[in-house]
Short mmCIF file of C-alpha atoms in Angstrom, two decimals:
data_model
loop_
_atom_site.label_atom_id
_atom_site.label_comp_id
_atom_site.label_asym_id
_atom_site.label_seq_id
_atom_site.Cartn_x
_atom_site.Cartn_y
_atom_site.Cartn_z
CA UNK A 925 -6.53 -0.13 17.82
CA UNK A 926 -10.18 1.29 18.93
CA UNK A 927 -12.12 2.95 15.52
CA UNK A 928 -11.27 6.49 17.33
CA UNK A 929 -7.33 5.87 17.37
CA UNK A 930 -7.86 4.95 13.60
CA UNK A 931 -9.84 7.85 12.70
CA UNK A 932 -7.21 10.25 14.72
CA UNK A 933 -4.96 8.75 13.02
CA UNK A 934 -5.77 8.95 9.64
CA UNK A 935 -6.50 12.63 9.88
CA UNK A 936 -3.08 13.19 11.54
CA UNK A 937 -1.29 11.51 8.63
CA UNK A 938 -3.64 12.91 5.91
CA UNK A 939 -4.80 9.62 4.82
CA UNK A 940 -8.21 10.43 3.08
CA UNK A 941 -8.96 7.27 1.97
CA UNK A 942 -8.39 5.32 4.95
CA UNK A 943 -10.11 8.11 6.87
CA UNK A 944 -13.51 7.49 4.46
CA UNK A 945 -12.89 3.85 4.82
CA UNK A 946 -12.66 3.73 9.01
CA UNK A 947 -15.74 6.35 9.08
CA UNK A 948 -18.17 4.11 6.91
CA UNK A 949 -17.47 0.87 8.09
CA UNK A 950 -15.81 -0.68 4.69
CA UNK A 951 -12.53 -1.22 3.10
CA UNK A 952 -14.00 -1.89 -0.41
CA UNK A 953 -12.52 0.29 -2.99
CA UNK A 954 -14.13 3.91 -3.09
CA UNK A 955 -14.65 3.47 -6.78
CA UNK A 956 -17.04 1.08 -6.30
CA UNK A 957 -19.18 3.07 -4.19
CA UNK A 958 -22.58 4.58 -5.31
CA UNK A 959 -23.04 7.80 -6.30
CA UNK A 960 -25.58 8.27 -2.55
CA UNK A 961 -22.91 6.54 -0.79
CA UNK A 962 -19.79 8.77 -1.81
CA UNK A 963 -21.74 11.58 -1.40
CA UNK A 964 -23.06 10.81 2.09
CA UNK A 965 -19.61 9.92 3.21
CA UNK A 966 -17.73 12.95 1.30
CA UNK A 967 -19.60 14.85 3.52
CA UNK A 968 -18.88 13.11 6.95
CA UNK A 969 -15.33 13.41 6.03
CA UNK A 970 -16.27 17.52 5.29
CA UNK A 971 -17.19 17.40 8.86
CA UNK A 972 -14.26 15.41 10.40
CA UNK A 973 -12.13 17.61 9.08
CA UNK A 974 -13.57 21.42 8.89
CA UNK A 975 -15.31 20.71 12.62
CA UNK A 976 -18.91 21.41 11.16
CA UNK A 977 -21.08 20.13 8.70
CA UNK A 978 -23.30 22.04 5.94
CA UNK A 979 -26.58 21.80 3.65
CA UNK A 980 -24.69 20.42 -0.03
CA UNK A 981 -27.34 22.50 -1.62
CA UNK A 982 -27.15 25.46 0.13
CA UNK A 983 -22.68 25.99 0.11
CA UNK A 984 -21.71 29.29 1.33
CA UNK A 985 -17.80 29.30 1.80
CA UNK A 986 -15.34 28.26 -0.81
CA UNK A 987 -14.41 24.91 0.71
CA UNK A 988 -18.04 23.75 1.27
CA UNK A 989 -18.61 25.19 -3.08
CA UNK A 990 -15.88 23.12 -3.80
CA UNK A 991 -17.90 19.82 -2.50
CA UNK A 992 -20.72 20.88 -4.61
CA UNK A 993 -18.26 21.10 -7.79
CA UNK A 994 -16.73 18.14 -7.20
CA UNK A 995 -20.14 15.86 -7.32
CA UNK A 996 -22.79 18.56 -9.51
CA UNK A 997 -20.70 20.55 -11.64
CA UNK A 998 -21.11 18.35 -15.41
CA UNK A 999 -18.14 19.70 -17.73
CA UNK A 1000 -17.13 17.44 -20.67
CA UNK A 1001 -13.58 19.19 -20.53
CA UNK A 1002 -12.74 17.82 -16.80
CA UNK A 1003 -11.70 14.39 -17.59
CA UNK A 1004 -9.72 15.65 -20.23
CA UNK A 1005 -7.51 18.41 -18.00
CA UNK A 1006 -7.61 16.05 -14.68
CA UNK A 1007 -5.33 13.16 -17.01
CA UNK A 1008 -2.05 14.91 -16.89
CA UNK A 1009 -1.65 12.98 -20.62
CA UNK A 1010 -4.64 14.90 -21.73
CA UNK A 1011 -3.55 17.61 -20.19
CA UNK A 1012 -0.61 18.48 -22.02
CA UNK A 1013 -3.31 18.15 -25.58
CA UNK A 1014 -5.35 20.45 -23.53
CA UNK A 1015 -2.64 23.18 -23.47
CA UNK A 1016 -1.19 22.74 -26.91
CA UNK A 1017 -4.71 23.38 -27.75
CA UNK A 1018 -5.32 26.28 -26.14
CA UNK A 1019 -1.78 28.27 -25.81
CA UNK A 1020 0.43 26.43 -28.14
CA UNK A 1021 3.25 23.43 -27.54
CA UNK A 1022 5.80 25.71 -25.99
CA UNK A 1023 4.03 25.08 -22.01
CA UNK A 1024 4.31 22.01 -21.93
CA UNK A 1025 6.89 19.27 -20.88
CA UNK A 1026 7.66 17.07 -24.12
CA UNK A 1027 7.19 13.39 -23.41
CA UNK A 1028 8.80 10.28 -24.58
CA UNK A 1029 6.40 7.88 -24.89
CA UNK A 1030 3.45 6.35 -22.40
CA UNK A 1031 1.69 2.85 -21.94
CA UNK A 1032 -1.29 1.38 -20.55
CA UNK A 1033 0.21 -1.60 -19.00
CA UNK A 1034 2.95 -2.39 -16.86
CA UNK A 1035 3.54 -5.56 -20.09
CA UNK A 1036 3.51 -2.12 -22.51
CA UNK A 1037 6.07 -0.95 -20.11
CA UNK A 1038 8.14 -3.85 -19.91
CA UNK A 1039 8.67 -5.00 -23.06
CA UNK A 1040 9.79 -1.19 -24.41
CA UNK A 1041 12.07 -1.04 -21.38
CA UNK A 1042 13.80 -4.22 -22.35
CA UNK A 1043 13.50 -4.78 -26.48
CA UNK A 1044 14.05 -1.36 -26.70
CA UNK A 1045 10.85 -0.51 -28.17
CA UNK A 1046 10.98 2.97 -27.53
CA UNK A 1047 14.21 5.20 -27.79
CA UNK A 1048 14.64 6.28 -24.33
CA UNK A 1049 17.23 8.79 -22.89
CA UNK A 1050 19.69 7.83 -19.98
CA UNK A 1051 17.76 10.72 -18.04
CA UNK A 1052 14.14 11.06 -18.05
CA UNK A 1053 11.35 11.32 -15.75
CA UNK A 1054 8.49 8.77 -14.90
CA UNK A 1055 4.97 9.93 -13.81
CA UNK A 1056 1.49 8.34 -13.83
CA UNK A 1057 -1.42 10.18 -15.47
CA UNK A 1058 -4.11 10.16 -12.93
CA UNK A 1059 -2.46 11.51 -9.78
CA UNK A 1060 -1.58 14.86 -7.47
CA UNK A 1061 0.77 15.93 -4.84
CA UNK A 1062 3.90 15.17 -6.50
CA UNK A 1063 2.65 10.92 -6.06
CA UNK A 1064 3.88 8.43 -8.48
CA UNK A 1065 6.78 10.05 -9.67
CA UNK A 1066 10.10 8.55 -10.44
CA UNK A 1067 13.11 10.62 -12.02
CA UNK A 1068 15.55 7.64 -14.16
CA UNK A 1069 18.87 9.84 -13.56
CA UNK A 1070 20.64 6.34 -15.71
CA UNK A 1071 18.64 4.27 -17.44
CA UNK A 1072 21.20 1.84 -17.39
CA UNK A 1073 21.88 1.81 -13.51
CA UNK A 1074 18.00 1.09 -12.94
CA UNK A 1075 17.37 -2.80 -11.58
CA UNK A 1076 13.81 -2.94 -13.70
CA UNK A 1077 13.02 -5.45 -11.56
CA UNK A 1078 12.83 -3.26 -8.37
CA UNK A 1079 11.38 -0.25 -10.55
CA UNK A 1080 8.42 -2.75 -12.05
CA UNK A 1081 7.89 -3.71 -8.77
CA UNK A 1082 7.12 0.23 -7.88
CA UNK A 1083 5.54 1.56 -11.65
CA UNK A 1084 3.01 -1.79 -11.71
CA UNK A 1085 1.05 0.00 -8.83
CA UNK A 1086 0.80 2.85 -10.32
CA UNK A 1087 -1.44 1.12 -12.79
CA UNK A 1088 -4.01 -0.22 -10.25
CA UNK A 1089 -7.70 1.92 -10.52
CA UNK A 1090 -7.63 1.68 -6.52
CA UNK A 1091 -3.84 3.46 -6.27
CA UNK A 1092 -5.08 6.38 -8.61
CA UNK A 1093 -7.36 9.18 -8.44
CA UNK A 1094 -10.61 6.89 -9.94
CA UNK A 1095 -10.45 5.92 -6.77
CA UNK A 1096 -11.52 8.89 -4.49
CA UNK A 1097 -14.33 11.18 -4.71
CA UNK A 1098 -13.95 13.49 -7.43
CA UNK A 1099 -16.22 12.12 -10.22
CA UNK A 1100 -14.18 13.69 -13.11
CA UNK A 1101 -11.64 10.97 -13.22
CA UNK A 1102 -13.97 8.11 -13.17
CA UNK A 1103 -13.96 7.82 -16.69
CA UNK A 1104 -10.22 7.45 -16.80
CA UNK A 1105 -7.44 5.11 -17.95
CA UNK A 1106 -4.80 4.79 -15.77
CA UNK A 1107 -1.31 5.08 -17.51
CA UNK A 1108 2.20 5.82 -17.33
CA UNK A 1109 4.71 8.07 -19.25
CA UNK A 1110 8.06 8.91 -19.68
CA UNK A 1111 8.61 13.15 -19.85
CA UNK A 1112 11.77 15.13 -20.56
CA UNK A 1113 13.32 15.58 -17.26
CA UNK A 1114 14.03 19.22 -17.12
CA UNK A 1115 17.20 19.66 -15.31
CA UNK A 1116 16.66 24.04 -15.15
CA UNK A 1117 14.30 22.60 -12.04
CA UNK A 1118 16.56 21.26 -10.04
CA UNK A 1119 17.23 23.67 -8.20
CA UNK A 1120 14.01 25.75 -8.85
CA UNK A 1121 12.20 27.07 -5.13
CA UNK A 1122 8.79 27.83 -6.00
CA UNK A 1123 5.93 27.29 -7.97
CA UNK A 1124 2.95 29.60 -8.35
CA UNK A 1125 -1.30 29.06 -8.28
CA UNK A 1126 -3.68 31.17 -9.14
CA UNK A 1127 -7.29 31.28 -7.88
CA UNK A 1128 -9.51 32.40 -10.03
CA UNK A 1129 -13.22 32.84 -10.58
CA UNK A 1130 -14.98 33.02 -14.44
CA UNK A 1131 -12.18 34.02 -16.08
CA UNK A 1132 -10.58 36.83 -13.48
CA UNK A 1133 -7.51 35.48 -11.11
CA UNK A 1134 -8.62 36.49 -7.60
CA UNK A 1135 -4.57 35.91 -5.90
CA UNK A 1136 -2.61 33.30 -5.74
CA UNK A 1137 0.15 31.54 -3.58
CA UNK A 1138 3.81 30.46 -4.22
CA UNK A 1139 5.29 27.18 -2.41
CA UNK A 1140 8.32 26.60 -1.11
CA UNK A 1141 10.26 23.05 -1.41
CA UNK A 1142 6.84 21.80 -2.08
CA UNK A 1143 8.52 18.65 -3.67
CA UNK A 1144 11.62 16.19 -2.12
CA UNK A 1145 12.87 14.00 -4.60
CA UNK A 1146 9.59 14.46 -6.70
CA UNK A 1147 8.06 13.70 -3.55
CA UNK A 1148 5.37 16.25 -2.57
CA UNK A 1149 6.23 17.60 1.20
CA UNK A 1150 3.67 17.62 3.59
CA UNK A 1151 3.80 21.06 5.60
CA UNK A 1152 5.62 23.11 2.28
CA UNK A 1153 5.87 26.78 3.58
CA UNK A 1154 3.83 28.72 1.07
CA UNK A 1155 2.52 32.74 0.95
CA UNK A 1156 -0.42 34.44 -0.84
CA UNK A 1157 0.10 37.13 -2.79
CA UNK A 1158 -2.71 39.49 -4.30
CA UNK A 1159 -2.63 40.89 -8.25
CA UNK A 1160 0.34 43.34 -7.23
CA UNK A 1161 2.36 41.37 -5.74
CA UNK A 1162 1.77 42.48 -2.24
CA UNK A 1163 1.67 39.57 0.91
CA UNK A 1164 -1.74 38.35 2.24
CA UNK A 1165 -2.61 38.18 5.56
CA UNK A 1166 -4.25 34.44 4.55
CA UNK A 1167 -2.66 30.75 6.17
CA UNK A 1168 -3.81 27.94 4.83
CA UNK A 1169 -4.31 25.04 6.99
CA UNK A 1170 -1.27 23.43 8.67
CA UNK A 1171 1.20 24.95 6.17
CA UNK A 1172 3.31 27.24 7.62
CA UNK A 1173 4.17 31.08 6.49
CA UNK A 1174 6.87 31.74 4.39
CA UNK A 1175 9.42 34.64 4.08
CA UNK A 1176 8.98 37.26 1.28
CA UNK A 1177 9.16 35.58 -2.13
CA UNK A 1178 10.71 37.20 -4.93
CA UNK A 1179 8.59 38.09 -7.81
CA UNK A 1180 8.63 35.73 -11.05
CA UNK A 1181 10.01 36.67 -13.93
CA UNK A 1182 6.80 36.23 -15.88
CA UNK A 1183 4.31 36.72 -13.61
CA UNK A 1184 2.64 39.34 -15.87
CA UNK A 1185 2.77 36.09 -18.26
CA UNK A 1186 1.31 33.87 -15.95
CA UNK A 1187 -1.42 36.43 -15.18
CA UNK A 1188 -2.52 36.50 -18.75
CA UNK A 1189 -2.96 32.70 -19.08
CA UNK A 1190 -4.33 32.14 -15.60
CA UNK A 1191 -7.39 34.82 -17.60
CA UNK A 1192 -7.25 32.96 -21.16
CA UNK A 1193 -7.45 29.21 -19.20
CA UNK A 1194 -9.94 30.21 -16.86
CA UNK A 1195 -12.39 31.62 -18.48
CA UNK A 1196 -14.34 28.59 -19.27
CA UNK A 1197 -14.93 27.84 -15.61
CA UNK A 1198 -16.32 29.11 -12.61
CA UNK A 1199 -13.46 28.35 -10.65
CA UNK A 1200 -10.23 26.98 -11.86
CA UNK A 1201 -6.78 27.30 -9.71
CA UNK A 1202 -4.23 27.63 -12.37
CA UNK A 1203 -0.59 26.56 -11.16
CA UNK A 1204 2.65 27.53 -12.76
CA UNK A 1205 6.54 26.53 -12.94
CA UNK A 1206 8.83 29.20 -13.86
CA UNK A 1207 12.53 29.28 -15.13
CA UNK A 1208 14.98 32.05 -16.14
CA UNK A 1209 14.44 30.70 -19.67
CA UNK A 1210 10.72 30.48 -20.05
CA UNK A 1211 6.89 29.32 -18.55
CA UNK A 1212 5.51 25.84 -17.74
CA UNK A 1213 1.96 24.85 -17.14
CA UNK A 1214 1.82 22.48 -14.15
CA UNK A 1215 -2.01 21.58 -13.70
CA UNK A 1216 -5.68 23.07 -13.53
CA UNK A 1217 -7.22 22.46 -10.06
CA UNK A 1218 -11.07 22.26 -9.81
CA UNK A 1219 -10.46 21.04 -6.50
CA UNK A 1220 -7.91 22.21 -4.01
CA UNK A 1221 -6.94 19.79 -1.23
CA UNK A 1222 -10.46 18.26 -1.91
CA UNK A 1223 -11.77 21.55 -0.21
CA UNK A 1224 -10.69 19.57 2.86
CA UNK A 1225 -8.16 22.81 4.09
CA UNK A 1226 -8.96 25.51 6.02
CA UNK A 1227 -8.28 29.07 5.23
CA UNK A 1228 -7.57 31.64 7.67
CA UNK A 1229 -9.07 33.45 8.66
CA UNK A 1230 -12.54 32.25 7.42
CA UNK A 1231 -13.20 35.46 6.05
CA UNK A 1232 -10.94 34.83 3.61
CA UNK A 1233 -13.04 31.71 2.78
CA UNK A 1234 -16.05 33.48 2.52
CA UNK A 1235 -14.83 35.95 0.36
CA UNK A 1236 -13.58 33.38 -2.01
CA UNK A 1237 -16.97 31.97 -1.58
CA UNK A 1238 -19.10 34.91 -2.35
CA UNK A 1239 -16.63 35.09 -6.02
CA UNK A 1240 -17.17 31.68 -6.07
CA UNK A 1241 -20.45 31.52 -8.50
CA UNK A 1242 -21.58 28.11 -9.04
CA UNK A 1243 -24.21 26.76 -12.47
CA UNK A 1244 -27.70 25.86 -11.37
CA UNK A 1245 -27.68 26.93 -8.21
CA UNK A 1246 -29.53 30.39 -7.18
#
């Protein structure tokens, strides 16, 4: 297949990593990369994708800020929210234990994981969820609906790749997981979402949610779906005239029941950050923090119309930069 057919694709299927591998020539890890060479080719990929390319220290529109953020902006606290083990400290911290899935136990090696699974080491339910710690997109997910129907043998076969740096966010080009240990945990499996439609993310800039969206079937099996229908929504609750990249429109959305909740946090948890997307599950029983996103779709999506990325540009205001 000529370099062209590979590049087209890799862009049809999403495939960011292969994409940045065909486009600079290499197949070795992107973790291993220097700082100058993930940079330069972060930016070739910005161009593959958008259709134009742009002066890293000069970023106008939101997508081409959230390039800059993901290789200038130094936070200590990044790391920390990005490990969705962390993560859950992170809220407990900050709003108090009642946001956050409880979880069972976690290891740092698929041995760890083996010998618990089969001396017992840990006290596991017959239902329970698996996820690793340093991914997105509903990836590396596994709900155990019988513990004692699994074949381990098949399932280590699956969870031991989960542990590899070059299968896990390390290895892309958002600097904040660098510093990470991979790992794996078992989480409460929370039946109430079975059947739950929607989840809801809020963009918002120093502290003040701009709008958000809601997605629809976003996940298939714990799988995340590739073209989700989702919908923007302003403050009040009234539909956006706003698409965002290939993912189709949905119908009218009913409001959550705590959206006026969700609106509070989204201010409290984003505060502390230029720009944060804050992303919620709700239930008829109560809230659930999902993740902070310093990064959406590696500013790799476009938003239509591009005023609407300009606008969340201009609210966009980045440190160090004039």
């Amino acid at each position: 297949m000529k370099r062209e057919d590979l590049i087209k694709l890799a862009k049809a299927l999403h495939i960011d990593k292969l994409l940045y591998a065909i486009q600079n020539g290499t197949f070795q890890p992107m973790y291993k990369w220097t700082d100058e060479k993930l940079l330069r080719a972060n930016m070739r990929h910005y161009k593959h994708r958008m259709g134009y390319g742009f002066d890293i220290q000069s970023p106008r529109l939101f997508t081409e800020k959230v390039q800059w953020y993901k290789f200038f902006y130094d936070n200590p606290l990044l790391p920390y929210i990005a490990d969705k083990l962390t993560f859950k400290q992170y809220i407990e911290e900050k709003l108090g234990p009642v946001y956050t899935i409880p979880i069972y136990c976690s290891w740092r090696n698929i041995d760890e994981f083996e010998r618990d699974w089969k001396m017992g080491g840990v006290n596991l339910p017959k239902e329970f969820c698996l996820k690793a710690n340093l991914q997105s997109d509903g990836r590396c997910i596994k709900i155990i609906h019988d513990k004692d129907a699994v074949d381990f043998e098949v399932l280590k076969e699956e969870v031991s790749q989960w542990f590899k740096i070059e299968n896990t966010l390390v290895n892309s080009a958002d600097r904040h997981f660098y510093n990470s240990t991979p790992m794996v945990f078992a989480e409460v499996y929370m039946s109430n979402f079975k059947d739950q439609l929607y989840d809801y993310k809020f963009f918002c800039f120093s502290g003040e949610p701009f709008c958000m969206y809601t997605a629809i079937e976003h996940f298939d099996e714990g799988v995340n779906a590739d073209a989700y229908p989702i919908m923007f929504y302003d403050l009040d609750w009234n539909k956006m005239d706003v698409k965002y990249g290939h993912h189709p429109n949905c119908g009218k959305v009913p409001k959550p029941k705590h959206y006026e909740e969700m609106k509070v946090i989204a201010r409290k948890l984003s505060k502390d950050f230029p720009f944060v997307r804050v992303d919620f599950f709700d239930t008829d029983e109560k809230l659930y923090m999902a993740e902070l996103t310093f990064n959406p779709g590696g500013g790799f999506v476009p938003y239509y119309p591009e005023s609407f990325n300009k606008k969340m540009g201009d609210m966009f205001i980045l440190p160090y930069i004039d």
